[in-house]
Coordinates of C-alpha atoms in Angstrom, one line a residue:
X1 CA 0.0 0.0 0.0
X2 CA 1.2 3.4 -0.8
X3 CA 2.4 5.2 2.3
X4 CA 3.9 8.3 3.3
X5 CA 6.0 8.4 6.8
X6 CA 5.1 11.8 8.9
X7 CA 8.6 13.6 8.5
X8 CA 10.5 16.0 11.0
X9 CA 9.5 19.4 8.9
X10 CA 5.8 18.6 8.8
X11 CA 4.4 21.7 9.9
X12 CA 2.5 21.3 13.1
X13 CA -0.1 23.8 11.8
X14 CA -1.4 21.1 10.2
X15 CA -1.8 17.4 11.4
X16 CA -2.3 14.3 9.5
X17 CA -6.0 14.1 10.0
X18 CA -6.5 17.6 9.0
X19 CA -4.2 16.9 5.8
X20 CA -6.3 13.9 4.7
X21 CA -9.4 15.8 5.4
X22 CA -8.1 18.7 2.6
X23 CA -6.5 16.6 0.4
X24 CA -10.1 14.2 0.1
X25 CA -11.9 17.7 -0.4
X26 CA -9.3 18.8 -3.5
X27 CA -10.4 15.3 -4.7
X28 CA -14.1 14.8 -4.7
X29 CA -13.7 18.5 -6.6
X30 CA -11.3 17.4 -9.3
X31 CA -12.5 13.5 -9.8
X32 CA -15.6 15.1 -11.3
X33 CA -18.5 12.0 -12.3
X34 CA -21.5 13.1 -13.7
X35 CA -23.1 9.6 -13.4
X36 CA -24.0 7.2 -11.1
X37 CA -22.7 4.4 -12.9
X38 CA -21.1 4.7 -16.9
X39 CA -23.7 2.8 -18.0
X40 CA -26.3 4.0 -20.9
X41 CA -29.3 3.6 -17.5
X42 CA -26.1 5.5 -15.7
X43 CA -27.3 8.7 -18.5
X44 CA -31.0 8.0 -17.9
X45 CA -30.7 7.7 -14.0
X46 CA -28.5 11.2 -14.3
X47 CA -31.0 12.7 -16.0
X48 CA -33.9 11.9 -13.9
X49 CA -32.3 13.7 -10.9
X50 CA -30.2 11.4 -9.1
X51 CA -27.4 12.5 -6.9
X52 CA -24.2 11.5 -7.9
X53 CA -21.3 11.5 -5.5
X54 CA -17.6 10.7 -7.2
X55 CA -17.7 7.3 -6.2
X56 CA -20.8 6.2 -8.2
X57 CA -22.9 6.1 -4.8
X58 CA -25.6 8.4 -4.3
X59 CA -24.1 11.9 -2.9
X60 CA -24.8 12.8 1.2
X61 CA -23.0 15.8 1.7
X62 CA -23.9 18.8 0.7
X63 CA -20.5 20.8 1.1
X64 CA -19.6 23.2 -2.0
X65 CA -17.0 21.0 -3.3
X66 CA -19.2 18.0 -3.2
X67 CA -21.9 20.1 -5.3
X68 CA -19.5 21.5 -7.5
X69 CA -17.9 17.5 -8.4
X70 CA -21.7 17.1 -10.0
X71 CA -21.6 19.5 -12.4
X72 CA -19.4 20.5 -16.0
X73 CA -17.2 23.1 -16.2
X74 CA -19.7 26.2 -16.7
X75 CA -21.6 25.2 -13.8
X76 CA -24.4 22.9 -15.4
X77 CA -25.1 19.5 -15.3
X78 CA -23.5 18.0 -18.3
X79 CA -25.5 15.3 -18.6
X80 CA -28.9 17.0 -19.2
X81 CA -27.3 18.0 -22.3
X82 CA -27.0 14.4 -23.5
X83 CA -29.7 14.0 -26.0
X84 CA -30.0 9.8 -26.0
X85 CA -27.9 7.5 -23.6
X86 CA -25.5 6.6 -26.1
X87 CA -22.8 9.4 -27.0
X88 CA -21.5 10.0 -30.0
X89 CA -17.5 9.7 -28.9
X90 CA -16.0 8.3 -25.4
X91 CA -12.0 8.8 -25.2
X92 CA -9.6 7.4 -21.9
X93 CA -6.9 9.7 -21.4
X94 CA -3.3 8.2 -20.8
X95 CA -2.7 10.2 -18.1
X96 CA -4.4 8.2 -16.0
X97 CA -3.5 5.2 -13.5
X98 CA -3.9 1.8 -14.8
X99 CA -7.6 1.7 -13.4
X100 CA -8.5 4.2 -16.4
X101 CA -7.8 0.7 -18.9
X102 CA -10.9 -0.8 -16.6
X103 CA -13.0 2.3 -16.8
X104 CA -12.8 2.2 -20.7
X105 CA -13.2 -1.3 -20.7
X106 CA -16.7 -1.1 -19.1
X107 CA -17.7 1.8 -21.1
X108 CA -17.3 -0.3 -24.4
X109 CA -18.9 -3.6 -22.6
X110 CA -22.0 -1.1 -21.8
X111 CA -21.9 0.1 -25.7
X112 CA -21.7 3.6 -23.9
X113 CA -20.5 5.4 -27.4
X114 CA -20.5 4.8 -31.4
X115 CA -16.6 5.9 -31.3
X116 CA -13.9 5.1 -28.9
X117 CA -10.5 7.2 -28.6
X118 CA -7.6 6.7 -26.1
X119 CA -5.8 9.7 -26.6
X120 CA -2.2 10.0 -24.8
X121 CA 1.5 10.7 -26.4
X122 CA 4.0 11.3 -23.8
X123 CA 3.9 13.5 -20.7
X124 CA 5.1 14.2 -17.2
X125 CA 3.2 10.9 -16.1
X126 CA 4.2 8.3 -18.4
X127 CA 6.9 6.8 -17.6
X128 CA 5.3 6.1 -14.3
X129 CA 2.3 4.5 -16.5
X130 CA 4.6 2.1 -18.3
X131 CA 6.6 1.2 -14.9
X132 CA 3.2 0.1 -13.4
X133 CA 2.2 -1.4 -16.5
X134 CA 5.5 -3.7 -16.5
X135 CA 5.0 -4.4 -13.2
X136 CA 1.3 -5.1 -13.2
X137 CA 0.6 -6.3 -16.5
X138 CA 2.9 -8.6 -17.2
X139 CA 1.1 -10.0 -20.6
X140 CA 1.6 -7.1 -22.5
X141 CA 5.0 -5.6 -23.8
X142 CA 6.0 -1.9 -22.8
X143 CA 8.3 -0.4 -24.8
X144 CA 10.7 2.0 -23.6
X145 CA 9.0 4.8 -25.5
X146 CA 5.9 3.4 -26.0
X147 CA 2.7 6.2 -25.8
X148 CA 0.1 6.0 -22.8
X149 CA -2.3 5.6 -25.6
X150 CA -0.6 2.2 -26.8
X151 CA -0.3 1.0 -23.1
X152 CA -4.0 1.3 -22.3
X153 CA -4.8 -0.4 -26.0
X154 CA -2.4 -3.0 -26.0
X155 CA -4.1 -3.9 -22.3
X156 CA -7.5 -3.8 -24.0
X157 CA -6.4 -6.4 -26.8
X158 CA -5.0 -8.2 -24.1
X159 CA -6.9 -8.8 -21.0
X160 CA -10.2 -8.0 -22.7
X161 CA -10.0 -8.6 -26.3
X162 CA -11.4 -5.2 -27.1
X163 CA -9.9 -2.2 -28.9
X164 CA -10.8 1.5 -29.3
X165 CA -11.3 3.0 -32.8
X166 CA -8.6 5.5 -33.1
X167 CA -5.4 6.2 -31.0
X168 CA -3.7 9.5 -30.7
X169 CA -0.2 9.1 -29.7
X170 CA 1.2 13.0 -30.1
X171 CA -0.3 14.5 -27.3
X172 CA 1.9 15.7 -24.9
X173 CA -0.3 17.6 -22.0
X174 CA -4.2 18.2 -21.0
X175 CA -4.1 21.2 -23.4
X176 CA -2.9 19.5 -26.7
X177 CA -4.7 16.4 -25.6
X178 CA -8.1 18.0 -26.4
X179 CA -7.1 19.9 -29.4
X180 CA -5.2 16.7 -30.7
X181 CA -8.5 14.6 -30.2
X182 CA -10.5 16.8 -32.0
X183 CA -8.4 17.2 -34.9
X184 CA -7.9 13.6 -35.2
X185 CA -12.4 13.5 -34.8
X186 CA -12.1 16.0 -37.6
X187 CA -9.4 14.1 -39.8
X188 CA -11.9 10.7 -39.5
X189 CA -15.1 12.9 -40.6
X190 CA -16.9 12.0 -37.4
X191 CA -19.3 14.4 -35.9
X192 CA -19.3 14.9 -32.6
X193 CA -21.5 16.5 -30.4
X194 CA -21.5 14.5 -27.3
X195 CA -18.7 13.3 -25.5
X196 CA -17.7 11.2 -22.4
X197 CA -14.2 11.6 -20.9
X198 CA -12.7 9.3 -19.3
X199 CA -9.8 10.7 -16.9
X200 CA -7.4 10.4 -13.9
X201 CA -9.2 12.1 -11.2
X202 CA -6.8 14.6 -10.8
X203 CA -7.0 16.1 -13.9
X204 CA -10.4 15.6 -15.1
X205 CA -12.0 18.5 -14.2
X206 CA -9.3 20.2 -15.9
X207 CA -9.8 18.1 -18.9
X208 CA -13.4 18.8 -19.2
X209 CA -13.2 22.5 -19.0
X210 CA -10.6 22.1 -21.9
X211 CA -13.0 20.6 -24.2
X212 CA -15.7 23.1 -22.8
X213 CA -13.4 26.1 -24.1
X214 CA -12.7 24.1 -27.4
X215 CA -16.2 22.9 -28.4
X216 CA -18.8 25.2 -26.1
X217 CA -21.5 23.4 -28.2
X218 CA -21.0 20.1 -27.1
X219 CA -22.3 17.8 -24.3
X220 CA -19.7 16.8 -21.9
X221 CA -20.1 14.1 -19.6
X222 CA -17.0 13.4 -17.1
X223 CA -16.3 10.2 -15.4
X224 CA -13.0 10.2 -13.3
X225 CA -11.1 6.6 -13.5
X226 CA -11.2 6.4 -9.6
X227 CA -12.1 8.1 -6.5
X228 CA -9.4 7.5 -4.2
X229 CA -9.9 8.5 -0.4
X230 CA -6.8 9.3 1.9
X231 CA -6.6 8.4 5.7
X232 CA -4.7 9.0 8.3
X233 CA -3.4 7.1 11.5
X234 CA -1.0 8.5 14.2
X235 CA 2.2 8.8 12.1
X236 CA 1.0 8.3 8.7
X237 CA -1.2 8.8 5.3
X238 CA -2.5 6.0 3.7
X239 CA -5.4 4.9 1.2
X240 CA -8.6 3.7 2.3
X241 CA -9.1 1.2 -0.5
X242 CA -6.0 1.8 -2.9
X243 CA -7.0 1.5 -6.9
X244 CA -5.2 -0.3 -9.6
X245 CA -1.8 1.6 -10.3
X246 CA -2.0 4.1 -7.7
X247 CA -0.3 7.2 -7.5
X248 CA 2.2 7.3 -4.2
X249 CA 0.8 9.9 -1.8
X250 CA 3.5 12.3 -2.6
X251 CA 3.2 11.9 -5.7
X252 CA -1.0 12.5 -5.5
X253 CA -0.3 15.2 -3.1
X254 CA 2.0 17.1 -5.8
X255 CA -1.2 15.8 -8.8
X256 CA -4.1 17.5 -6.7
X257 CA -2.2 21.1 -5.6
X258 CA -1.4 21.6 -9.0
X259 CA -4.2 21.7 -10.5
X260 CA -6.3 24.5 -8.2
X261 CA -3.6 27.1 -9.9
X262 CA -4.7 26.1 -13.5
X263 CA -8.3 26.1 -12.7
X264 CA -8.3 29.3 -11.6
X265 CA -9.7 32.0 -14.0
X266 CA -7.1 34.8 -12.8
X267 CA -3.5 36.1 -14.9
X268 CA -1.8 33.0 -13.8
X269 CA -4.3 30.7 -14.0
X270 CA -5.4 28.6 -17.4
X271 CA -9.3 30.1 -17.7
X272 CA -10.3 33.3 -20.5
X273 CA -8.7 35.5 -17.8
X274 CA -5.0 33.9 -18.1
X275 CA -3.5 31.3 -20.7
X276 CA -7.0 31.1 -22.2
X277 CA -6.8 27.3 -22.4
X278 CA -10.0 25.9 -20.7
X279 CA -13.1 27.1 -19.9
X280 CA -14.3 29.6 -17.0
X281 CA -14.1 27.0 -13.5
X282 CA -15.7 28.1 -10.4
X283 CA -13.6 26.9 -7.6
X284 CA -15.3 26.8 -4.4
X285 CA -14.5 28.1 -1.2
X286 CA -13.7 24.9 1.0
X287 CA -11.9 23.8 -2.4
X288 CA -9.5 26.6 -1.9
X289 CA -9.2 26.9 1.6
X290 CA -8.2 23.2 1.8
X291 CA -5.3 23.9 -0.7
X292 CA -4.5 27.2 1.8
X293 CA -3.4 24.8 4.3
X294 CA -1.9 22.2 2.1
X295 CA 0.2 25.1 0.6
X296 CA 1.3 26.4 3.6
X297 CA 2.5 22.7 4.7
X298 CA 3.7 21.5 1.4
X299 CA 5.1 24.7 -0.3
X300 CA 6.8 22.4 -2.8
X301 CA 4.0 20.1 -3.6
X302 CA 2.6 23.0 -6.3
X303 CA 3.3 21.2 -9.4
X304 CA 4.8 24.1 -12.2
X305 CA 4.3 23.1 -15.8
X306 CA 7.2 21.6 -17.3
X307 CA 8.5 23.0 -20.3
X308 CA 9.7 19.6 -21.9
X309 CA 6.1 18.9 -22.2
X310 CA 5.1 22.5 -23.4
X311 CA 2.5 22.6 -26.8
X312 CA 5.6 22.7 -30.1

């Protein structure tokens, strides 16, 4: 199980329990799932007015960030946009854990779409993806260079004898990921005007506001890979039920602080106000006072993009 040992400079301001509280509120916020279950009755249960929490189960709380994991990027359910309970394209992206190959795999058993698209070259979580893949999937071969799209097909043919329609192996980051897909959409002559994504729960939120600022036309359904919940004991943070491939704590830590910057629609941030890369995100306040704390403990946990990885 992945584990992180309480060190000496933890600051004191903020212990364990309170660190797993914040980092679980960051989550439920960015693992956005706009369906109880990604399943075409999934669409029609949505649509009738279920509560969804980002595990699948019906939702209890009723905190901001809880609300605000329920709902698309401009601040509407996604799924009422969905005309019929089959989409017209549902696309995995590679940078998720391995859990995402499962998550697609059910999609396609549940004839969710008419296309499928794993989209994923080569970013600043692959090589993580193919280690885990090696070590976890031993019946499929991992190139040294091979694209996070590849991986997550190759363990389709494999382990489920499935495979999507189209790959798209450039992409390099969530920006270019959407802007790739839809060219390659484009290149095939296929139409799209409803979408499921299919993401690591740390970056999906992101991921659908990208596509929301791309195509603001089009009905967008998110459904994070997994919904991970952190834990804490007297000396250390753990997961509560650990999914397939999981990301070290650190490493999760580091995944969820960086992405309240980029959601943010300020000068530095990624929304109309700054880069311009995704849509408008409200970020609410629980959302941001969690990542207060975490910053304040973790200075160096705020990801910065890296430039190897930058849009050419």
């Amino acid at each position: 199980m992945a584990r992180e040992e309480a060190r000496g400079e933890r600051a004191a301001s903020l212990p364990l329990r309170q660190e797993a509280r914040d980092l679980n509120v960051l989550a439920r916020f960015l693992g956005q799932r706009d369906l109880p279950l990604l399943s075409r009755d999934g669409v029609a249960a949505a649509n009738a007015g279920a509560a969804v929490g980002t595990d699948g189960a019906p939702a209890a709380s009723a905190s901001a960030a809880d609300d605000a994991s329920r709902t698309d990027a401009t601040g509407g359910p996604g799924v009422a946009r969905v005309a019929s309970t089959q989409v017209d394209v549902a696309v995995l992206f590679g940078g998720s854990i391995l859990a995402g190959g499962e998550v697609l795999a059910d999609a396609m058993r549940a004839d969710f779409a008419r296309t499928y698209v794993i989209v994923g070259g080569a970013g600043h979580t692959t090589e993580t993806l193919r280690e885990r893949a090696r070590a976890i999937w031993p019946r499929i071969d991992v190139a040294p260079g091979a694209a996070e799209a590849e991986i997550f097909d190759a363990y389709l043919r494999e382990y489920h004898g499935m495979s999507a329609d189209f790959l798209e192996t450039r992409s390099t980051n969530c920006g270019n990921n959407i802007t790739y897909l839809l060219e390659l959409l484009d290149s095939k002559g296929i139409t799209a005007e409803s979408f499921l994504l299919m993401q690591d729960a740390t970056m999906m939120r992101r991921m659908v506001a990208g596509l929301r600022f791309h195509r603001p036309d089009a009905a967008v359904l998110a459904y994070a890979t997994y919904a991970a919940r952190v834990v804490a004991d007297s000396d250390s943070l753990s997961y509560e039920d650990e999914p397939l491939g999981m990301w070290g704590i650190e490493r999760y830590r580091t995944l969820l602080m960086g992405e309240v910057p980029r959601l943010r629609d300020d000068a530095s941030g990624y929304g109309p106000k700054g880069a311009g890369w995704i849509a408008h995100v409200d970020i609410p306040r629980d959302v941001e006072d969690a990542f207060a704390r975490l910053r304040a403990a973790h200075p160096e946990a705020v990801r910065v993009a890296n430039p190897a990885y930058a849009s050419r």
